[in-house]
Amino acid sequence: MSTAAPQGPAPARWEDGDRGSLRAALAGLTTRGRSFLAAGIAAAVCAYVLGQVDLLRVGLVLAVLPLVCVVVLHRTRHRVAAGRRLSPQRVETGTEARVHLRMDNVSRLPTGLLMLQDHVPYMLGPRPRFVLDRVEAGGRREVSYRVRSDLRGRFPLGPLQLRLTDPFGMCELTRSFSAYDTLTVIPRTEPLPPVRPGGESAGYGEGQQRALALAGDDDIIPRAYRYGDDLRRVHWRSTARYGELMVRREEQPQRARCTVLLDTRAIAYEGGGPDSAFEWAVSGAASVLTHMLERGYSVRLLTDTGSSVPGDGAEGFAGAGRSGPESADTVGLMMDTLAVVDHSEGAGLSRAYDALRGGHEGLLVAFLGDLDEDQAALVARMRQRGGAAVAFVLDSGTWLTGGAVAGAVEDRLRRLREAGWQAFAVAPGVRLGDLWQQAGGAAAQAPAADTYGGWS
């Protein structure tokens, strides 16, 4: 719930109004209020000239009424608090989120007519407006509206604008709160089938367990004994070598890794909008990242610029198992990055190649745009020996023409397959789950060179 104030530090509960001067409140007099004030002054002047006491009383009433309304409304504006809450704060494209607005009257007097208006980007829908008849002293009102976007991004909601009027319509004041919230619209993800190419079904595969089992006694890295350690874990050879009690470290299974490469080059894609080839690639990368995290893999997102998400951790990889808050944070970080990813100005994939060269990346899944001969040869060399690699190549020509015109994608696929990639052309309207199933079937039929390169 947002609680920031228009001026100064945010209060503990709700945002408070800016304390404008009474002169600013007088500027809020409506046409009716100005007419009453002018009529009262004119009546008072005439009463003084003519010596009519009754007319003077009428003039005073006409003049004082709008002034009283200004003072009361000016006081009320400082005693109305507001807040906003998003449910949820992160949604997929095409999915609705609900925005809850809350108004609190923290004064001892009831308010008059309240009109609320929240500022939202046009991509999220029309600007919402609400009218509250009356809020009693210490009362509360809650209203809500829905927003929806077919485009990825981070969209600010607010500030909330409040317009107050008195019951007689003499004065109208507008007050804007400075607090705003941000709605993150992430790419839509598609559930992928749990295929088992390469003979491995999860991030902790049998290949990793066998590799640990082959480790001899000399490969154990001991540490100093700590109070409470099990004496059965004492490593006597290291104890004799270092002259102090040493114990064996807890064996941790090695996690399988997955790198998702997203080609964001502007020259590799044509067209735009929610149904463009680039948006399909972004959505596909999000689906694979989510799927592999759920399967227990350590994952990272790599772009053609060489930037990696997350940037720290174990060589840029992150993953906390199948469930838990850390895994949710990892997914959130990846999705927030993909929500705002845009085209890069680069012409090649050399930076991504440098980031992958010489590493043990495990499974490599690439979402690529149009490739020329040089870039196709560079991608072919990205595949690590013994590791599985899957490429989804999008031909922008087929997307712009609805599949009527095909480019040179088949030549690029053949070169990638000769280098050991499982390469697939992506046509408009194709589902990633179907291609994922095909990749799993193709890998299951092929002889597995290395269990560590397997994926699921």
Coordinates of C-alpha atoms in Angstrom, one line a residue:
M1 CA 0.0 0.0 0.0
S2 CA 1.5 3.3 -1.0
T3 CA 1.9 5.8 1.8
A4 CA 4.0 8.6 0.4
A5 CA 3.1 12.3 0.9
P6 CA 3.0 15.0 -1.6
Q7 CA 5.5 17.0 0.4
G8 CA 8.0 16.0 3.1
P9 CA 8.5 12.5 4.5
A10 CA 5.8 9.8 4.2
P11 CA 3.6 9.5 7.3
A12 CA 3.3 6.2 9.1
R13 CA -0.2 5.3 7.9
W14 CA -1.4 7.2 4.9
E15 CA -0.3 10.1 2.7
D16 CA -1.3 13.5 3.9
G17 CA -2.2 16.5 1.8
D18 CA -0.1 19.5 0.9
R19 CA -0.9 22.4 3.3
G20 CA -1.6 25.1 0.7
S21 CA -2.4 28.6 1.9
L22 CA -5.9 29.9 2.4
R23 CA -5.4 32.1 -0.6
A24 CA -5.0 29.0 -2.8
A25 CA -8.3 27.7 -1.3
L26 CA -10.1 30.9 -2.2
A27 CA -9.0 30.3 -5.8
G28 CA -11.2 27.2 -5.7
L29 CA -14.4 29.2 -5.4
T30 CA -16.9 28.1 -8.1
T31 CA -19.0 30.4 -10.2
R32 CA -21.8 30.0 -7.6
G33 CA -19.5 30.8 -4.7
R34 CA -18.1 33.9 -6.5
S35 CA -21.6 35.1 -7.3
F36 CA -22.8 34.7 -3.7
L37 CA -19.7 36.6 -2.5
A38 CA -20.1 39.4 -5.1
A39 CA -23.9 39.7 -4.3
G40 CA -23.2 39.8 -0.5
I41 CA -20.6 42.6 -0.9
A42 CA -22.9 44.5 -3.2
A43 CA -25.8 44.2 -0.7
A44 CA -23.6 45.3 2.1
V45 CA -22.5 48.4 0.2
C46 CA -26.0 49.3 -0.7
A47 CA -27.2 48.7 2.9
Y48 CA -24.5 51.1 4.2
V49 CA -25.4 53.7 1.6
L50 CA -29.2 53.4 2.1
G51 CA -29.0 52.7 5.8
Q52 CA -30.9 49.5 5.6
V53 CA -30.0 47.1 8.5
D54 CA -32.0 44.2 7.1
L55 CA -30.3 44.4 3.8
L56 CA -26.9 44.5 5.5
R57 CA -27.8 41.2 7.3
V58 CA -28.7 39.6 4.0
G59 CA -25.5 40.8 2.4
L60 CA -23.4 39.4 5.3
V61 CA -25.1 36.0 5.0
L62 CA -24.5 35.9 1.2
A63 CA -20.8 36.9 1.6
V64 CA -20.0 34.8 4.7
L65 CA -21.5 31.5 3.3
P66 CA -18.9 30.9 0.5
L67 CA -16.1 32.0 2.9
V68 CA -17.3 29.5 5.5
C69 CA -17.4 26.8 2.8
V70 CA -13.8 27.7 1.8
V71 CA -12.5 27.4 5.4
V72 CA -14.3 24.1 6.1
L73 CA -13.1 22.6 2.8
H74 CA -9.6 23.9 3.3
R75 CA -9.5 22.2 6.7
T76 CA -11.0 19.0 5.3
R77 CA -8.4 18.7 2.6
H78 CA -5.7 18.2 5.2
R79 CA -7.6 15.5 7.0
V80 CA -8.3 13.1 4.1
A81 CA -5.7 10.3 3.5
A82 CA -5.5 7.9 0.6
G83 CA -3.6 4.8 -0.4
R84 CA -3.3 2.4 -3.3
R85 CA -2.7 -1.4 -3.5
L86 CA -2.1 -3.6 -6.5
S87 CA -3.3 -7.2 -6.7
P88 CA -1.0 -8.6 -8.0
Q89 CA 2.0 -6.3 -8.7
R90 CA 3.3 -8.6 -11.5
V91 CA 1.0 -9.9 -14.2
E92 CA 1.4 -11.6 -17.5
T93 CA 0.4 -9.9 -20.8
G94 CA -3.3 -10.1 -21.4
T95 CA -4.0 -10.7 -17.7
E96 CA -6.0 -8.3 -15.6
A97 CA -4.8 -6.8 -12.3
R98 CA -7.0 -5.0 -9.8
V99 CA -6.1 -1.7 -8.2
H100 CA -7.6 -0.9 -4.8
L101 CA -8.0 2.7 -3.7
R102 CA -8.7 3.5 -0.1
M103 CA -9.8 6.9 1.4
D104 CA -9.7 7.7 5.1
N105 CA -11.4 10.6 6.7
V106 CA -9.2 11.2 9.8
S107 CA -11.0 14.4 10.8
R108 CA -13.9 14.9 13.3
L109 CA -16.1 16.3 10.6
P110 CA -17.8 14.5 7.6
T111 CA -16.6 15.3 4.2
G112 CA -18.7 16.6 1.3
L113 CA -18.7 15.2 -2.2
L114 CA -15.4 13.5 -3.1
M115 CA -14.4 12.8 -6.7
L116 CA -11.4 10.5 -7.3
Q117 CA -9.3 10.2 -10.4
D118 CA -6.3 8.0 -10.8
H119 CA -3.7 8.5 -13.6
V120 CA -2.9 5.4 -15.6
P121 CA -1.1 5.0 -18.9
Y122 CA -3.3 4.7 -21.9
M123 CA -2.0 1.1 -22.6
L124 CA -3.7 0.0 -19.4
G125 CA -7.2 1.3 -20.3
P126 CA -9.3 4.4 -19.6
R127 CA -8.6 6.7 -16.7
P128 CA -10.8 5.6 -13.7
R129 CA -13.1 8.1 -12.0
F130 CA -15.2 7.6 -8.8
V131 CA -17.6 9.7 -6.9
L132 CA -18.1 9.4 -3.1
D133 CA -21.1 11.1 -1.7
R134 CA -20.1 11.5 1.9
V135 CA -17.5 10.1 4.3
E136 CA -18.4 10.3 7.9
A137 CA -15.9 11.4 10.6
G138 CA -13.3 8.6 11.0
G139 CA -14.9 6.7 8.1
R140 CA -13.3 4.8 5.2
R141 CA -14.2 4.1 1.6
E142 CA -12.7 1.6 -0.7
V143 CA -13.1 1.4 -4.5
S144 CA -11.3 -0.6 -7.1
Y145 CA -10.8 -0.8 -10.8
R146 CA -9.1 -3.2 -13.3
V147 CA -6.2 -2.7 -15.6
R148 CA -4.9 -4.9 -18.5
S149 CA -2.1 -4.6 -21.0
D150 CA -1.2 -6.6 -24.1
L151 CA 2.3 -5.1 -24.0
R152 CA 5.2 -5.9 -21.7
G153 CA 6.7 -3.2 -19.5
R154 CA 6.7 -1.4 -16.2
F155 CA 3.8 1.1 -16.0
P156 CA 3.4 3.8 -13.3
L157 CA 0.0 4.1 -11.6
G158 CA -0.7 7.5 -10.1
P159 CA -0.7 10.0 -8.7
L160 CA -4.2 9.9 -7.3
Q161 CA -6.1 13.1 -7.7
L162 CA -8.9 14.1 -5.3
R163 CA -11.5 16.8 -5.9
L164 CA -13.5 18.0 -2.9
T165 CA -16.7 20.1 -3.0
D166 CA -18.9 21.4 -0.3
P167 CA -22.6 20.5 -0.1
F168 CA -23.7 23.9 -1.5
G169 CA -21.3 23.8 -4.5
M170 CA -19.6 27.1 -3.3
C171 CA -16.0 25.8 -3.5
E172 CA -14.1 23.1 -5.3
L173 CA -10.5 22.1 -4.4
T174 CA -8.2 19.7 -6.2
R175 CA -5.5 17.8 -4.4
S176 CA -2.9 15.5 -5.9
F177 CA -1.0 12.9 -3.9
S178 CA 2.5 12.2 -5.0
A179 CA 2.6 8.5 -4.3
Y180 CA 2.4 6.1 -7.2
D181 CA 2.9 2.4 -7.7
T182 CA 4.4 0.4 -10.6
L183 CA 2.6 -2.5 -12.4
T184 CA 5.0 -4.9 -14.0
V185 CA 3.6 -6.7 -17.1
I186 CA 5.8 -9.8 -17.8
P187 CA 5.7 -11.9 -21.0
R188 CA 3.2 -14.7 -21.1
T189 CA 4.6 -18.1 -20.3
E190 CA 3.5 -21.5 -21.7
P191 CA 3.7 -24.7 -19.7
L192 CA 6.1 -27.1 -21.3
P193 CA 5.9 -30.9 -21.3
P194 CA 8.2 -32.8 -19.0
V195 CA 10.2 -34.6 -21.7
R196 CA 13.4 -36.5 -21.0
P197 CA 15.9 -36.0 -23.8
G198 CA 19.4 -37.2 -23.0
G199 CA 18.0 -39.6 -20.3
E200 CA 17.8 -37.1 -17.5
S201 CA 14.6 -36.0 -15.8
A202 CA 15.6 -33.3 -13.4
G203 CA 18.3 -30.9 -12.3
Y204 CA 19.9 -33.4 -10.0
G205 CA 20.5 -36.1 -12.5
E206 CA 22.1 -39.5 -12.0
G207 CA 25.1 -38.3 -13.9
Q208 CA 25.9 -35.8 -11.2
Q209 CA 25.4 -38.4 -8.5
R210 CA 27.7 -40.8 -10.2
A211 CA 30.3 -38.1 -10.6
L212 CA 30.3 -37.5 -6.9
A213 CA 30.4 -41.2 -6.1
L214 CA 33.6 -41.5 -8.2
A215 CA 35.3 -38.9 -6.0
G216 CA 38.0 -40.6 -4.0
D217 CA 39.0 -40.0 -0.4
D218 CA 41.8 -37.7 -1.5
D219 CA 39.3 -35.5 -3.3
I220 CA 37.4 -34.6 0.0
I221 CA 38.0 -31.1 1.1
P222 CA 38.0 -31.1 5.0
R223 CA 37.2 -28.2 7.3
A224 CA 38.0 -27.5 11.0
Y225 CA 35.9 -29.3 13.6
R226 CA 33.0 -27.2 15.0
Y227 CA 31.1 -27.8 18.2
G228 CA 28.3 -30.2 17.5
D229 CA 29.8 -31.9 14.5
D230 CA 29.2 -35.7 14.3
L231 CA 32.5 -37.4 15.3
R232 CA 31.8 -40.0 12.6
R233 CA 32.7 -37.4 10.1
V234 CA 36.2 -36.8 11.5
H235 CA 38.8 -37.1 8.7
W236 CA 41.8 -38.6 10.4
R237 CA 44.3 -38.2 7.6
S238 CA 43.7 -34.5 7.5
T239 CA 43.7 -34.3 11.3
A240 CA 47.2 -35.8 11.3
R241 CA 48.3 -33.5 8.5
Y242 CA 47.1 -30.2 10.0
G243 CA 47.5 -31.0 13.7
E244 CA 43.9 -30.2 14.5
L245 CA 40.6 -32.0 14.4
M246 CA 39.2 -31.9 10.8
V247 CA 35.9 -33.2 9.5
R248 CA 34.5 -34.0 6.1
R249 CA 32.3 -31.4 4.4
E250 CA 28.7 -32.2 3.7
E251 CA 28.5 -33.5 0.2
Q252 CA 26.3 -31.3 -2.0
P253 CA 25.1 -32.7 -5.3
Q254 CA 26.1 -30.7 -8.3
R255 CA 23.2 -28.9 -9.9
A256 CA 22.6 -29.1 -13.6
R257 CA 22.8 -25.8 -15.5
C258 CA 20.8 -24.2 -18.2
T259 CA 21.6 -21.1 -20.2
V260 CA 18.8 -19.4 -22.1
L261 CA 20.2 -17.2 -24.9
L262 CA 17.9 -14.5 -26.2
D263 CA 18.8 -12.7 -29.4
T264 CA 17.6 -9.1 -29.1
R265 CA 19.3 -7.6 -32.2
A266 CA 17.1 -5.1 -33.9
I267 CA 18.4 -6.2 -37.3
A268 CA 17.3 -9.7 -36.6
Y269 CA 13.6 -9.0 -36.3
E270 CA 11.1 -7.1 -38.4
G271 CA 7.7 -5.8 -37.3
G272 CA 6.4 -5.1 -33.9
G273 CA 3.4 -5.6 -31.6
P274 CA 2.2 -8.4 -29.3
D275 CA 2.1 -10.9 -32.2
S276 CA 5.6 -10.1 -33.6
A277 CA 8.5 -12.6 -33.8
F278 CA 10.4 -10.8 -31.1
E279 CA 7.6 -11.1 -28.6
W280 CA 7.4 -14.8 -29.4
A281 CA 11.1 -15.1 -28.6
V282 CA 10.8 -13.2 -25.3
S283 CA 7.8 -15.3 -24.3
G284 CA 9.6 -18.5 -25.2
A285 CA 12.6 -17.5 -23.1
A286 CA 10.4 -16.8 -20.2
S287 CA 8.7 -20.2 -20.5
V288 CA 12.0 -22.1 -20.7
L289 CA 13.4 -20.2 -17.7
T290 CA 10.4 -20.9 -15.6
H291 CA 10.2 -24.6 -16.7
M292 CA 13.9 -25.3 -15.9
L293 CA 13.8 -23.6 -12.5
E294 CA 10.8 -25.7 -11.6
R295 CA 12.8 -28.8 -12.7
G296 CA 15.6 -27.9 -10.2
Y297 CA 18.2 -26.5 -12.7
S298 CA 20.5 -23.5 -12.0
V299 CA 19.6 -21.1 -14.8
R300 CA 20.7 -17.8 -16.2
L301 CA 19.5 -15.5 -19.0
L302 CA 22.0 -14.4 -21.5
T303 CA 21.5 -11.8 -24.3
D304 CA 23.4 -11.0 -27.4
T305 CA 25.0 -8.1 -25.6
G306 CA 26.8 -10.5 -23.3
S307 CA 24.8 -9.3 -20.2
S308 CA 23.7 -12.1 -17.9
V309 CA 20.9 -12.3 -15.3
P310 CA 21.5 -12.8 -12.5
G311 CA 24.9 -11.1 -12.7
D312 CA 26.3 -12.6 -9.4
G313 CA 26.1 -16.0 -7.8
A314 CA 27.8 -19.1 -9.0
E315 CA 29.2 -17.9 -12.3
G316 CA 26.0 -16.0 -13.0
F317 CA 23.7 -18.9 -12.4
A318 CA 20.8 -18.9 -9.9
G319 CA 18.3 -21.5 -8.7
A320 CA 17.0 -22.6 -5.3
G321 CA 15.5 -25.9 -6.1
R322 CA 11.9 -26.8 -7.0
S323 CA 10.1 -24.4 -4.6
G324 CA 10.6 -21.9 -1.9
P325 CA 10.9 -18.1 -1.6
E326 CA 14.4 -18.0 -3.1
S327 CA 13.2 -19.8 -6.2
A328 CA 10.3 -17.3 -6.5
D329 CA 12.7 -14.4 -6.2
T330 CA 14.9 -15.9 -9.0
V331 CA 11.8 -16.2 -11.2
G332 CA 10.8 -12.7 -10.4
L333 CA 14.2 -11.3 -11.2
M334 CA 14.2 -13.1 -14.6
M335 CA 10.6 -12.0 -15.4
D336 CA 11.3 -8.4 -14.4
T337 CA 14.2 -8.3 -16.8
L338 CA 12.2 -9.8 -19.7
A339 CA 9.4 -7.4 -19.0
V340 CA 11.5 -4.4 -20.1
V341 CA 14.0 -6.1 -22.5
D342 CA 14.1 -4.3 -25.9
H343 CA 16.0 -4.5 -29.1
S344 CA 19.8 -3.9 -29.0
E345 CA 21.8 -2.0 -31.6
G346 CA 24.4 -4.8 -32.0
A347 CA 25.0 -6.5 -35.3
G348 CA 26.4 -9.8 -34.1
L349 CA 26.4 -12.4 -31.4
S350 CA 30.1 -12.3 -30.6
R351 CA 29.6 -11.0 -27.1
A352 CA 27.3 -13.9 -26.3
Y353 CA 29.9 -16.3 -27.8
D354 CA 32.6 -14.9 -25.6
A355 CA 30.4 -15.3 -22.5
L356 CA 29.8 -19.0 -23.4
R357 CA 33.3 -19.9 -24.6
G358 CA 35.3 -22.1 -22.3
G359 CA 32.5 -22.6 -19.8
H360 CA 30.5 -25.7 -18.7
E361 CA 27.1 -24.4 -19.4
G362 CA 25.2 -27.7 -19.5
L363 CA 22.0 -27.2 -21.5
L364 CA 21.9 -24.2 -23.9
V365 CA 18.6 -23.0 -25.3
A366 CA 18.8 -20.2 -27.8
F367 CA 16.0 -18.1 -29.3
L368 CA 17.4 -16.5 -32.4
G369 CA 16.2 -14.1 -35.0
D370 CA 17.4 -13.9 -38.6
L371 CA 20.9 -15.2 -39.1
D372 CA 23.3 -14.5 -41.9
E373 CA 26.1 -17.0 -42.8
D374 CA 28.6 -15.5 -40.4
Q375 CA 26.3 -15.4 -37.5
A376 CA 25.1 -18.9 -38.2
A377 CA 28.7 -20.2 -38.2
L378 CA 29.3 -18.3 -34.9
V379 CA 26.2 -19.9 -33.3
A380 CA 27.3 -23.3 -34.5
R381 CA 30.5 -22.9 -32.5
M382 CA 28.6 -21.9 -29.3
R383 CA 27.6 -25.5 -28.5
Q384 CA 29.9 -27.0 -25.9
R385 CA 31.3 -30.5 -26.5
G386 CA 29.1 -33.0 -24.8
G387 CA 26.4 -30.5 -23.9
A388 CA 22.9 -30.4 -25.3
A389 CA 21.9 -27.4 -27.3
V390 CA 18.5 -26.4 -28.7
A391 CA 17.9 -23.5 -31.1
F392 CA 14.6 -21.9 -32.1
V393 CA 15.2 -19.8 -35.2
L394 CA 12.6 -17.2 -36.2
D395 CA 12.5 -16.1 -39.8
S396 CA 11.0 -12.6 -39.8
G397 CA 10.0 -12.9 -43.4
T398 CA 7.5 -15.7 -42.6
W399 CA 6.1 -13.7 -39.7
L400 CA 5.5 -10.6 -41.8
T401 CA 3.8 -12.5 -44.6
G402 CA 2.0 -15.0 -42.5
G403 CA 4.2 -17.9 -43.8
A404 CA 3.8 -17.0 -47.5
V405 CA 7.4 -16.0 -48.0
A406 CA 10.2 -18.1 -46.4
G407 CA 13.8 -16.9 -46.1
A408 CA 17.1 -18.8 -45.9
V409 CA 16.2 -20.3 -42.5
E410 CA 16.6 -23.9 -43.7
D411 CA 20.2 -23.4 -44.7
R412 CA 20.9 -21.9 -41.3
L413 CA 19.2 -24.9 -39.6
R414 CA 21.2 -27.4 -41.5
R415 CA 24.5 -25.7 -40.4
L416 CA 23.4 -25.8 -36.8
R417 CA 22.3 -29.4 -37.0
E418 CA 25.7 -30.4 -38.5
A419 CA 27.3 -28.8 -35.4
G420 CA 25.2 -30.9 -33.0
W421 CA 22.4 -28.5 -32.3
Q422 CA 18.7 -29.4 -32.3
A423 CA 17.5 -26.6 -34.4
F424 CA 13.9 -25.8 -35.3
A425 CA 12.3 -23.1 -37.5
V426 CA 9.6 -21.2 -35.8
A427 CA 6.6 -20.3 -37.9
P428 CA 3.8 -17.9 -37.0
G429 CA 1.2 -19.4 -34.7
V430 CA 3.4 -22.4 -33.6
R431 CA 3.3 -23.4 -29.9
L432 CA 6.5 -23.7 -28.0
G433 CA 5.2 -26.7 -26.2
D434 CA 5.0 -28.6 -29.5
L435 CA 8.5 -27.7 -30.5
W436 CA 9.7 -28.6 -27.0
Q437 CA 8.1 -32.0 -27.4
Q438 CA 9.7 -32.6 -30.7
A439 CA 13.1 -31.6 -29.3
G440 CA 12.6 -34.1 -26.5
G441 CA 11.7 -36.9 -29.0
A442 CA 14.7 -36.1 -31.2
A443 CA 17.1 -36.2 -28.3
A444 CA 15.7 -39.4 -26.9
Q445 CA 16.3 -41.1 -30.3
A446 CA 19.9 -39.8 -30.5
P447 CA 22.7 -41.5 -28.5
A448 CA 23.5 -39.5 -25.3
A449 CA 27.1 -38.4 -25.3
D450 CA 27.1 -37.0 -21.8
T451 CA 24.4 -37.2 -19.1
Y452 CA 25.4 -33.8 -17.8
G453 CA 24.3 -32.3 -21.1
G454 CA 20.8 -33.9 -20.8
W455 CA 17.8 -31.7 -20.1
S456 CA 14.2 -32.0 -19.4

